[in-house]
Amino acid sequence: MSFFRSDKLENVHSDIRGPVFSEAMKMTAAGINVLRLNSGNPPIFGFKTPESIRSAIMDHLDTALGYCDVKGMPDAREAILKYDLSKGMRDVTLDQIFIGNGVSELVSIITTAALNRGDEVLIPCPDYSLWTNATWIAGAKPVHYICDEQSHWFPDIADIRKKITPNTRAIVLINPNNPTGVLYSKDILEQIIAVAREHNLMIFSDEIYDRLVMDGKKHISTASLTDDVLVITTNGLSKSHVACGFRCGWMTVTGPKGQYDDLLDGFFQLCSMRICANAIMQLAIPAALSDPESTQAMLVPGGRLYEQREATCRELSKIPGISFVKNDACFYVFPKLDVKRFNITNDEQFAMDYLHSKHVMIIPGRGFSWPQPDHFRIVMLPDKDKIAKAISDLGDFLSTYQQA
Ligand SMILES: Cc1ncc(COP(=O)(O)O)c(C=O)c1O
């Protein structure tokens, strides 16, 4: 008698931990030192969570021993409310805020509670597979809209409009974006809000990288630009406060008051099934949100993330056959390969060949639902000399590479 996974998982994919990852793990087990540029996990590259967070947890541990409120600890939700208001969201109250075990858990809660079978959700392409997978599992259908590399990877509004059907229920925005690393302008956000308004769509705005913006640019929360469109904003501490393992995220629901009470009840139903989110990490939220300086220090000249981005882009720009849009934020870039030059027809094979040759793991574009074999994502988290060496090794590898 054999047992099989549920049909619900039929379309679920996660190439960030897919075949290239499995091969890299085998090589590691065989004693080969592989540089892992596959996942945005800052602590494994020596980034430290700020002292403010450590002491907030250590000093108040006893207050996190019991189950806490289903929606999250009051102090933590107060801090999130203050943060949301500081980002320009209007008319937010504590009722609209839910804390979860990372944005990942909240995405499942959002898609499960807000979507019906057959609903369609517009998701950026390249995507971050969490949103696509959660949409499938919720019984709905992801429909990918193109982000246009020629226009700073901004969502292509004409493509979004073309893909709207009577079943479309929501648009996902990831801003700043994973995997492209770009920050969206006010104008593009307003255009997306206008489409949502016109077609009565919800916007799911994933803003987990909003505190990781460089070059003096300013992140604009989608929800700060509208009072009449339903926006569910997700955010968390994994990246900005180097706390991926804490599983600490939250969501804020904003929009036309009185028109989404039932949805809030649905979120509450699902949140109460797991009683509460991990309470220890909630102790960190007030401390983290009143400590923007620790994050900022990494993003200015001399700071780790800034210097790593500069080193990555400098080395990438030296490689014939690669072009890219320099990232404004976070720690990702999604370069393009001249496939004719390298005879590349299979991006996974390209990533595998680079792994075998230089012991560096990258994720091919297909891991982000990118349909052509001509992109890959780099995670620029190793220190600047190490990442510069990995990229210069890539140049070396490509100088003779021809896919068989
Ligand atoms: C766009 C995006 N959303 C959500 C997540 C997951 O965040 P969390 O650690 O809070 O589950 C990630 C992690 O890489 C991400 O890139």
Short mmCIF file of C-alpha atoms and ligand atoms in Angstrom, two decimals:
data_model
loop_
_atom_site.label_atom_id
_atom_site.label_comp_id
_atom_site.label_asym_id
_atom_site.label_seq_id
_atom_site.Cartn_x
_atom_site.Cartn_y
_atom_site.Cartn_z
CA MET A 1 0.00 0.00 0.00
CA SER A 2 1.52 3.33 -1.02
CA PHE A 3 0.61 6.80 0.09
CA PHE A 4 0.69 9.83 -2.18
CA ARG A 5 0.66 13.57 -1.71
CA SER A 6 -2.59 15.43 -2.18
CA ASP A 7 -3.63 16.65 -5.62
CA LYS A 8 -3.58 20.15 -4.13
CA LEU A 9 0.22 20.07 -4.42
CA GLU A 10 0.20 19.22 -8.11
CA ASN A 11 1.28 22.68 -9.28
CA VAL A 12 3.40 23.65 -6.28
CA HIS A 13 7.05 24.26 -7.06
CA SER A 14 9.93 25.71 -5.14
CA ASP A 15 13.04 25.79 -7.26
CA ILE A 16 14.79 27.91 -4.63
CA ARG A 17 15.10 24.52 -2.95
CA GLY A 18 14.77 22.49 -6.18
CA PRO A 19 17.16 20.33 -8.27
CA VAL A 20 20.10 22.78 -8.20
CA PHE A 21 19.71 23.03 -4.43
CA SER A 22 19.57 19.22 -4.06
CA GLU A 23 22.72 18.83 -6.12
CA ALA A 24 24.48 21.51 -4.04
CA MET A 25 23.47 19.66 -0.87
CA LYS A 26 24.94 16.43 -2.25
CA MET A 27 28.18 18.22 -3.06
CA THR A 28 28.27 19.72 0.43
CA ALA A 29 27.72 16.27 1.97
CA ALA A 30 30.66 15.04 -0.13
CA GLY A 31 32.87 17.68 1.49
CA ILE A 32 32.77 20.34 -1.26
CA ASN A 33 32.47 23.90 -0.03
CA VAL A 34 29.54 25.39 -1.96
CA LEU A 35 28.77 29.12 -1.83
CA ARG A 36 25.00 29.31 -1.39
CA LEU A 37 23.54 32.21 -3.32
CA ASN A 38 20.11 30.63 -3.40
CA SER A 39 18.23 32.10 -0.48
CA GLY A 40 17.84 35.47 1.25
CA ASN A 41 18.96 34.23 4.66
CA PRO A 42 21.24 36.94 6.12
CA PRO A 43 22.26 35.21 9.41
CA ILE A 44 24.08 32.42 7.57
CA PHE A 45 26.41 35.05 6.12
CA GLY A 46 27.34 36.48 9.50
CA PHE A 47 24.75 39.27 9.72
CA LYS A 48 23.71 39.76 13.35
CA THR A 49 20.36 40.71 14.79
CA PRO A 50 20.58 44.11 16.54
CA GLU A 51 21.33 44.27 20.26
CA SER A 52 17.99 46.07 20.79
CA ILE A 53 16.18 42.90 19.74
CA ARG A 54 18.31 40.57 21.80
CA SER A 55 17.68 42.49 25.01
CA ALA A 56 13.94 42.95 24.31
CA ILE A 57 13.65 39.18 24.16
CA MET A 58 15.98 38.27 27.02
CA ASP A 59 14.54 40.86 29.41
CA HIS A 60 10.90 39.89 28.86
CA LEU A 61 11.03 36.17 28.20
CA ASP A 62 8.57 35.31 30.97
CA THR A 63 5.85 37.43 29.39
CA ALA A 64 5.94 35.19 26.32
CA LEU A 65 5.45 31.84 28.01
CA GLY A 66 1.68 31.62 27.69
CA TYR A 67 -0.46 31.61 24.57
CA CYS A 68 -1.02 35.24 23.64
CA ASP A 69 -3.87 36.95 21.76
CA VAL A 70 -4.88 35.25 18.52
CA LYS A 71 -4.07 38.42 16.56
CA GLY A 72 -0.85 39.11 18.44
CA MET A 73 0.46 40.75 21.59
CA PRO A 74 -1.01 44.22 22.23
CA ASP A 75 2.39 45.96 22.53
CA ALA A 76 3.56 44.45 19.27
CA ARG A 77 0.37 45.40 17.42
CA GLU A 78 0.56 48.94 18.86
CA ALA A 79 4.09 49.20 17.47
CA ILE A 80 2.93 47.97 14.06
CA LEU A 81 0.05 50.44 14.09
CA LYS A 82 2.46 53.27 14.82
CA TYR A 83 4.72 52.05 12.02
CA ASP A 84 1.83 51.83 9.54
CA LEU A 85 0.74 55.37 10.39
CA SER A 86 4.31 56.57 9.95
CA LYS A 87 4.22 55.05 6.45
CA GLY A 88 1.18 57.17 5.62
CA MET A 89 -1.57 54.58 6.01
CA ARG A 90 -4.72 56.29 7.20
CA ASP A 91 -7.57 55.26 9.39
CA VAL A 92 -5.86 52.09 10.63
CA THR A 93 -6.88 50.58 13.95
CA LEU A 94 -5.55 47.64 15.94
CA ASP A 95 -8.43 45.44 14.68
CA GLN A 96 -6.92 45.52 11.20
CA ILE A 97 -3.53 44.10 12.27
CA PHE A 98 -2.67 40.39 12.57
CA ILE A 99 0.70 38.98 13.62
CA GLY A 100 1.84 35.68 12.10
CA ASN A 101 4.72 33.20 12.05
CA GLY A 102 6.45 35.02 9.24
CA VAL A 103 4.95 36.53 6.10
CA SER A 104 4.94 32.98 4.73
CA GLU A 105 2.25 31.84 7.15
CA LEU A 106 0.22 34.97 6.56
CA VAL A 107 0.27 34.46 2.79
CA SER A 108 -1.36 31.06 3.33
CA ILE A 109 -3.90 32.62 5.66
CA ILE A 110 -4.66 35.43 3.19
CA THR A 111 -5.09 33.18 0.18
CA THR A 112 -7.09 30.55 2.09
CA ALA A 113 -9.44 33.07 3.68
CA ALA A 114 -9.87 35.49 0.78
CA LEU A 115 -10.07 33.27 -2.33
CA ASN A 116 -12.63 30.86 -3.67
CA ARG A 117 -12.09 27.95 -6.02
CA GLY A 118 -11.70 29.26 -9.56
CA ASP A 119 -10.72 32.78 -8.51
CA GLU A 120 -7.77 34.20 -10.40
CA VAL A 121 -4.91 36.13 -8.82
CA LEU A 122 -2.57 38.33 -10.83
CA ILE A 123 0.99 37.61 -9.69
CA PRO A 124 4.19 39.27 -10.91
CA CYS A 125 6.48 37.41 -13.29
CA PRO A 126 9.23 36.89 -12.28
CA ASP A 127 7.46 35.76 -9.11
CA TYR A 128 8.38 34.89 -5.56
CA SER A 129 6.98 31.36 -5.59
CA LEU A 130 5.31 31.61 -2.18
CA TRP A 131 2.43 33.66 -3.63
CA THR A 132 1.96 31.37 -6.64
CA ASN A 133 2.05 28.21 -4.54
CA ALA A 134 -0.29 29.51 -1.85
CA THR A 135 -2.75 30.59 -4.54
CA TRP A 136 -2.76 27.07 -6.04
CA ILE A 137 -3.20 25.45 -2.63
CA ALA A 138 -6.12 27.77 -1.89
CA GLY A 139 -7.82 26.31 -5.00
CA ALA A 140 -7.43 29.53 -6.97
CA LYS A 141 -5.44 30.13 -10.14
CA PRO A 142 -2.26 32.24 -10.41
CA VAL A 143 -2.12 34.30 -13.59
CA HIS A 144 1.30 35.84 -14.10
CA TYR A 145 1.66 39.40 -15.35
CA ILE A 146 4.91 40.58 -16.85
CA CYS A 147 7.28 42.93 -15.11
CA ASP A 148 9.16 44.78 -17.83
CA GLU A 149 12.94 44.69 -17.66
CA GLN A 150 13.12 47.59 -20.14
CA SER A 151 11.10 49.74 -17.71
CA HIS A 152 13.10 49.11 -14.54
CA TRP A 153 11.22 45.83 -14.05
CA PHE A 154 7.99 47.72 -13.31
CA PRO A 155 4.71 45.83 -13.69
CA ASP A 156 3.42 46.09 -17.24
CA ILE A 157 0.01 47.71 -16.76
CA ALA A 158 -1.17 46.81 -20.28
CA ASP A 159 -0.34 43.16 -19.59
CA ILE A 160 -2.22 43.31 -16.27
CA ARG A 161 -5.27 44.76 -18.01
CA LYS A 162 -5.11 42.13 -20.74
CA LYS A 163 -5.15 39.33 -18.18
CA ILE A 164 -8.14 40.47 -16.16
CA THR A 165 -11.19 38.21 -16.49
CA PRO A 166 -14.52 38.07 -14.63
CA ASN A 167 -12.78 35.62 -12.23
CA THR A 168 -9.93 37.95 -11.25
CA ARG A 169 -10.04 38.75 -7.54
CA ALA A 170 -6.66 40.16 -6.56
CA ILE A 171 -3.33 41.59 -7.68
CA VAL A 172 -0.11 40.71 -5.84
CA LEU A 173 2.60 43.35 -5.63
CA ILE A 174 6.04 42.69 -4.22
CA ASN A 175 7.67 46.02 -3.51
CA PRO A 176 10.64 46.21 -3.18
CA ASN A 177 10.73 43.19 -5.39
CA ASN A 178 12.17 39.74 -5.03
CA PRO A 179 13.83 38.61 -7.34
CA THR A 180 14.54 41.88 -9.22
CA GLY A 181 15.45 44.07 -6.23
CA VAL A 182 13.72 47.14 -7.66
CA LEU A 183 11.59 49.71 -5.88
CA TYR A 184 8.29 50.80 -7.44
CA SER A 185 7.45 54.44 -8.11
CA LYS A 186 4.38 56.26 -6.82
CA ASP A 187 3.14 56.52 -10.38
CA ILE A 188 3.20 52.77 -11.02
CA LEU A 189 1.52 52.06 -7.68
CA GLU A 190 -1.21 54.57 -8.51
CA GLN A 191 -1.77 52.95 -11.88
CA ILE A 192 -2.18 49.54 -10.23
CA ILE A 193 -4.55 50.98 -7.66
CA ALA A 194 -6.60 52.48 -10.49
CA VAL A 195 -6.86 49.04 -12.18
CA ALA A 196 -7.87 47.45 -8.87
CA ARG A 197 -10.50 50.15 -8.31
CA GLU A 198 -11.89 49.75 -11.80
CA HIS A 199 -12.25 45.97 -11.50
CA ASN A 200 -13.03 45.71 -7.79
CA LEU A 201 -9.88 43.75 -6.99
CA MET A 202 -8.00 43.34 -3.72
CA ILE A 203 -4.31 44.22 -3.65
CA PHE A 204 -1.94 41.95 -1.72
CA SER A 205 1.11 44.17 -1.17
CA ASP A 206 4.16 42.27 0.11
CA GLU A 207 6.43 44.92 1.61
CA ILE A 208 8.85 42.76 3.61
CA TYR A 209 11.82 44.63 2.09
CA ASP A 210 10.50 48.15 2.69
CA ARG A 211 13.22 49.02 5.22
CA LEU A 212 16.01 47.81 2.91
CA VAL A 213 16.02 50.59 0.32
CA MET A 214 19.28 52.25 -0.80
CA ASP A 215 20.49 55.40 -2.54
CA GLY A 216 18.28 57.74 -0.50
CA LYS A 217 15.15 56.44 -2.25
CA LYS A 218 11.91 56.23 -0.31
CA HIS A 219 9.54 53.29 -0.11
CA ILE A 220 5.87 54.11 -0.58
CA SER A 221 3.33 51.74 0.95
CA THR A 222 0.57 50.93 -1.53
CA ALA A 223 -2.01 51.33 1.23
CA SER A 224 -0.90 54.92 1.86
CA LEU A 225 -2.18 55.87 -1.62
CA THR A 226 -5.77 54.73 -1.33
CA ASP A 227 -8.69 54.68 1.08
CA ASP A 228 -11.18 52.98 -1.21
CA VAL A 229 -9.29 49.92 -2.49
CA LEU A 230 -8.81 46.93 -0.19
CA VAL A 231 -5.08 46.48 0.43
CA ILE A 232 -3.57 43.73 2.55
CA THR A 233 -0.02 44.75 3.40
CA THR A 234 2.44 42.14 4.65
CA ASN A 235 5.71 42.88 6.39
CA GLY A 236 8.08 41.29 8.89
CA LEU A 237 11.44 41.24 10.62
CA SER A 238 13.15 38.36 8.79
CA LYS A 239 15.24 40.56 6.54
CA SER A 240 15.42 44.06 7.99
CA HIS A 241 16.35 42.83 11.47
CA VAL A 242 18.20 39.66 10.53
CA ALA A 243 15.67 37.42 12.24
CA CYS A 244 14.56 34.91 9.57
CA GLY A 245 14.52 32.07 12.07
CA PHE A 246 12.19 33.90 14.46
CA ARG A 247 9.34 33.60 11.91
CA CYS A 248 8.03 37.06 12.65
CA GLY A 249 5.58 38.80 10.31
CA TRP A 250 2.37 40.78 10.29
CA MET A 251 -0.38 42.00 7.99
CA THR A 252 -2.50 45.11 7.97
CA VAL A 253 -5.84 45.22 6.19
CA THR A 254 -6.96 48.64 4.95
CA GLY A 255 -9.59 49.96 2.60
CA PRO A 256 -13.23 50.89 2.49
CA LYS A 257 -14.40 50.68 6.11
CA GLY A 258 -17.36 48.38 6.76
CA GLN A 259 -16.83 46.41 3.54
CA TYR A 260 -14.38 43.78 4.70
CA ASP A 261 -15.54 42.81 8.20
CA ASP A 262 -16.39 39.29 7.07
CA LEU A 263 -12.89 38.88 5.61
CA LEU A 264 -11.39 40.01 8.93
CA ASP A 265 -13.51 37.33 10.63
CA GLY A 266 -12.13 34.77 8.15
CA PHE A 267 -8.56 35.76 9.02
CA PHE A 268 -9.44 35.50 12.70
CA GLN A 269 -10.90 32.00 12.17
CA LEU A 270 -7.70 30.76 10.55
CA CYS A 271 -5.41 32.52 13.03
CA SER A 272 -7.31 31.04 15.95
CA MET A 273 -6.80 27.51 14.58
CA ARG A 274 -3.12 27.88 15.49
CA ILE A 275 -4.05 29.63 18.77
CA CYS A 276 -1.40 32.35 18.43
CA ALA A 277 1.81 33.14 16.63
CA ASN A 278 5.11 32.39 18.40
CA ALA A 279 5.05 34.83 21.30
CA ILE A 280 8.79 35.17 21.92
CA MET A 281 9.42 36.80 18.59
CA GLN A 282 6.59 39.27 19.17
CA LEU A 283 8.66 40.72 21.99
CA ALA A 284 11.08 41.86 19.31
CA ILE A 285 8.57 43.88 17.28
CA PRO A 286 8.39 47.11 19.35
CA ALA A 287 12.17 47.09 19.77
CA ALA A 288 12.79 46.48 16.07
CA LEU A 289 10.36 49.08 14.79
CA SER A 290 11.83 51.73 17.04
CA ASP A 291 15.33 50.84 15.82
CA PRO A 292 15.54 51.77 12.12
CA GLU A 293 19.18 52.81 12.59
CA SER A 294 20.60 49.26 12.72
CA THR A 295 19.09 48.47 9.34
CA GLN A 296 20.01 51.84 7.84
CA ALA A 297 23.64 51.38 8.79
CA MET A 298 23.86 48.42 6.37
CA LEU A 299 22.45 50.42 3.45
CA VAL A 300 24.68 53.45 3.18
CA PRO A 301 28.20 53.69 1.70
CA GLY A 302 30.45 51.67 3.99
CA GLY A 303 27.53 49.50 5.13
CA ARG A 304 27.58 45.79 4.34
CA LEU A 305 24.56 45.54 2.03
CA TYR A 306 25.48 48.68 0.11
CA GLU A 307 29.07 47.58 -0.46
CA GLN A 308 28.00 44.06 -1.43
CA ARG A 309 25.53 45.45 -3.95
CA GLU A 310 28.23 47.71 -5.41
CA ALA A 311 30.74 44.83 -5.65
CA THR A 312 28.15 42.54 -7.26
CA CYS A 313 27.07 45.09 -9.86
CA ARG A 314 30.64 46.17 -10.60
CA GLU A 315 31.71 42.58 -11.33
CA LEU A 316 28.54 41.74 -13.25
CA SER A 317 29.01 44.73 -15.53
CA LYS A 318 32.42 43.34 -16.57
CA ILE A 319 30.93 40.13 -17.98
CA PRO A 320 30.31 40.09 -21.74
CA GLY A 321 26.90 38.55 -22.45
CA ILE A 322 25.26 39.63 -19.19
CA SER A 323 23.02 42.65 -18.70
CA PHE A 324 21.10 43.63 -15.59
CA VAL A 325 19.02 46.29 -13.86
CA LYS A 326 20.85 47.51 -10.76
CA ASN A 327 18.76 46.82 -7.68
CA ASP A 328 17.46 49.70 -5.53
CA ALA A 329 16.79 47.57 -2.50
CA CYS A 330 17.20 44.29 -0.69
CA PHE A 331 19.88 41.88 -1.81
CA TYR A 332 18.79 40.44 -5.12
CA VAL A 333 19.55 41.04 -8.76
CA PHE A 334 18.02 39.18 -11.71
CA PRO A 335 20.56 39.35 -14.56
CA LYS A 336 19.90 38.46 -18.17
CA LEU A 337 22.06 36.09 -20.20
CA ASP A 338 22.66 36.49 -23.90
CA VAL A 339 21.39 32.99 -24.67
CA LYS A 340 22.51 33.05 -28.30
CA ARG A 341 26.08 33.81 -27.32
CA PHE A 342 26.20 30.88 -24.87
CA ASN A 343 23.78 28.62 -26.76
CA ILE A 344 21.67 28.36 -23.59
CA THR A 345 18.35 26.58 -23.98
CA ASN A 346 18.03 25.27 -20.44
CA ASP A 347 18.55 27.65 -17.51
CA GLU A 348 18.62 24.86 -14.94
CA GLN A 349 21.44 23.18 -16.87
CA PHE A 350 23.30 26.50 -16.90
CA ALA A 351 22.95 26.83 -13.10
CA MET A 352 24.01 23.18 -12.64
CA ASP A 353 27.08 23.65 -14.89
CA TYR A 354 28.16 26.78 -12.98
CA LEU A 355 27.64 24.92 -9.69
CA HIS A 356 29.80 22.00 -10.81
CA SER A 357 32.46 24.24 -12.29
CA LYS A 358 32.80 26.96 -9.62
CA HIS A 359 30.91 25.56 -6.61
CA VAL A 360 28.49 28.49 -6.51
CA MET A 361 24.73 27.90 -6.25
CA ILE A 362 22.39 30.29 -8.05
CA ILE A 363 18.72 29.83 -8.90
CA PRO A 364 17.70 29.79 -12.55
CA GLY A 365 14.88 32.04 -13.76
CA ARG A 366 12.42 29.14 -13.91
CA GLY A 367 12.47 29.15 -10.09
CA PHE A 368 10.66 32.49 -10.40
CA SER A 369 8.21 31.29 -13.08
CA TRP A 370 10.25 33.12 -15.74
CA PRO A 371 9.32 31.47 -19.03
CA GLN A 372 12.57 31.95 -21.00
CA PRO A 373 15.90 30.28 -20.13
CA ASP A 374 17.70 33.63 -20.00
CA HIS A 375 17.70 34.84 -16.38
CA PHE A 376 18.96 33.83 -12.98
CA ARG A 377 18.92 35.35 -9.50
CA ILE A 378 21.93 36.29 -7.42
CA VAL A 379 21.66 36.73 -3.66
CA MET A 380 24.34 39.24 -2.71
CA LEU A 381 24.68 38.34 0.98
CA PRO A 382 28.29 37.08 1.23
CA ASP A 383 30.81 39.76 2.20
CA LYS A 384 31.96 41.99 -0.63
CA ASP A 385 35.19 40.15 -1.46
CA LYS A 386 33.50 36.78 -1.51
CA ILE A 387 30.59 37.92 -3.70
CA ALA A 388 32.98 39.76 -6.03
CA LYS A 389 35.01 36.56 -6.40
CA ALA A 390 31.86 34.49 -7.09
CA ILE A 391 30.80 36.90 -9.84
CA SER A 392 34.25 37.12 -11.34
CA ASP A 393 34.27 33.27 -11.34
CA LEU A 394 31.00 33.45 -13.23
CA GLY A 395 32.70 35.67 -15.83
CA ASP A 396 35.53 33.17 -16.05
CA PHE A 397 33.06 30.28 -16.42
CA LEU A 398 31.05 32.08 -19.11
CA SER A 399 34.14 33.06 -21.09
CA THR A 400 34.27 29.51 -22.51
CA TYR A 401 30.74 28.27 -21.81
CA GLN A 402 28.65 26.80 -24.61
CA GLN A 403 25.68 24.74 -23.55
CA ALA A 404 25.77 21.29 -25.12
C1 LIG B 1 8.90 38.70 -1.14
C2 LIG B 1 8.98 37.82 0.07
N1 LIG B 1 7.89 37.66 0.83
C3 LIG B 1 7.92 36.89 1.92
C4 LIG B 1 9.06 36.20 2.30
C5 LIG B 1 9.02 35.31 3.50
O1 LIG B 1 9.15 36.04 4.65
P1 LIG B 1 9.07 35.40 6.10
O2 LIG B 1 10.44 35.04 6.52
O3 LIG B 1 8.50 36.51 6.94
O4 LIG B 1 8.16 34.22 6.04
C6 LIG B 1 10.23 36.34 1.54
C7 LIG B 1 11.46 35.62 1.90
O5 LIG B 1 12.43 35.55 1.17
C8 LIG B 1 10.18 37.18 0.40
O6 LIG B 1 11.25 37.35 -0.38
#
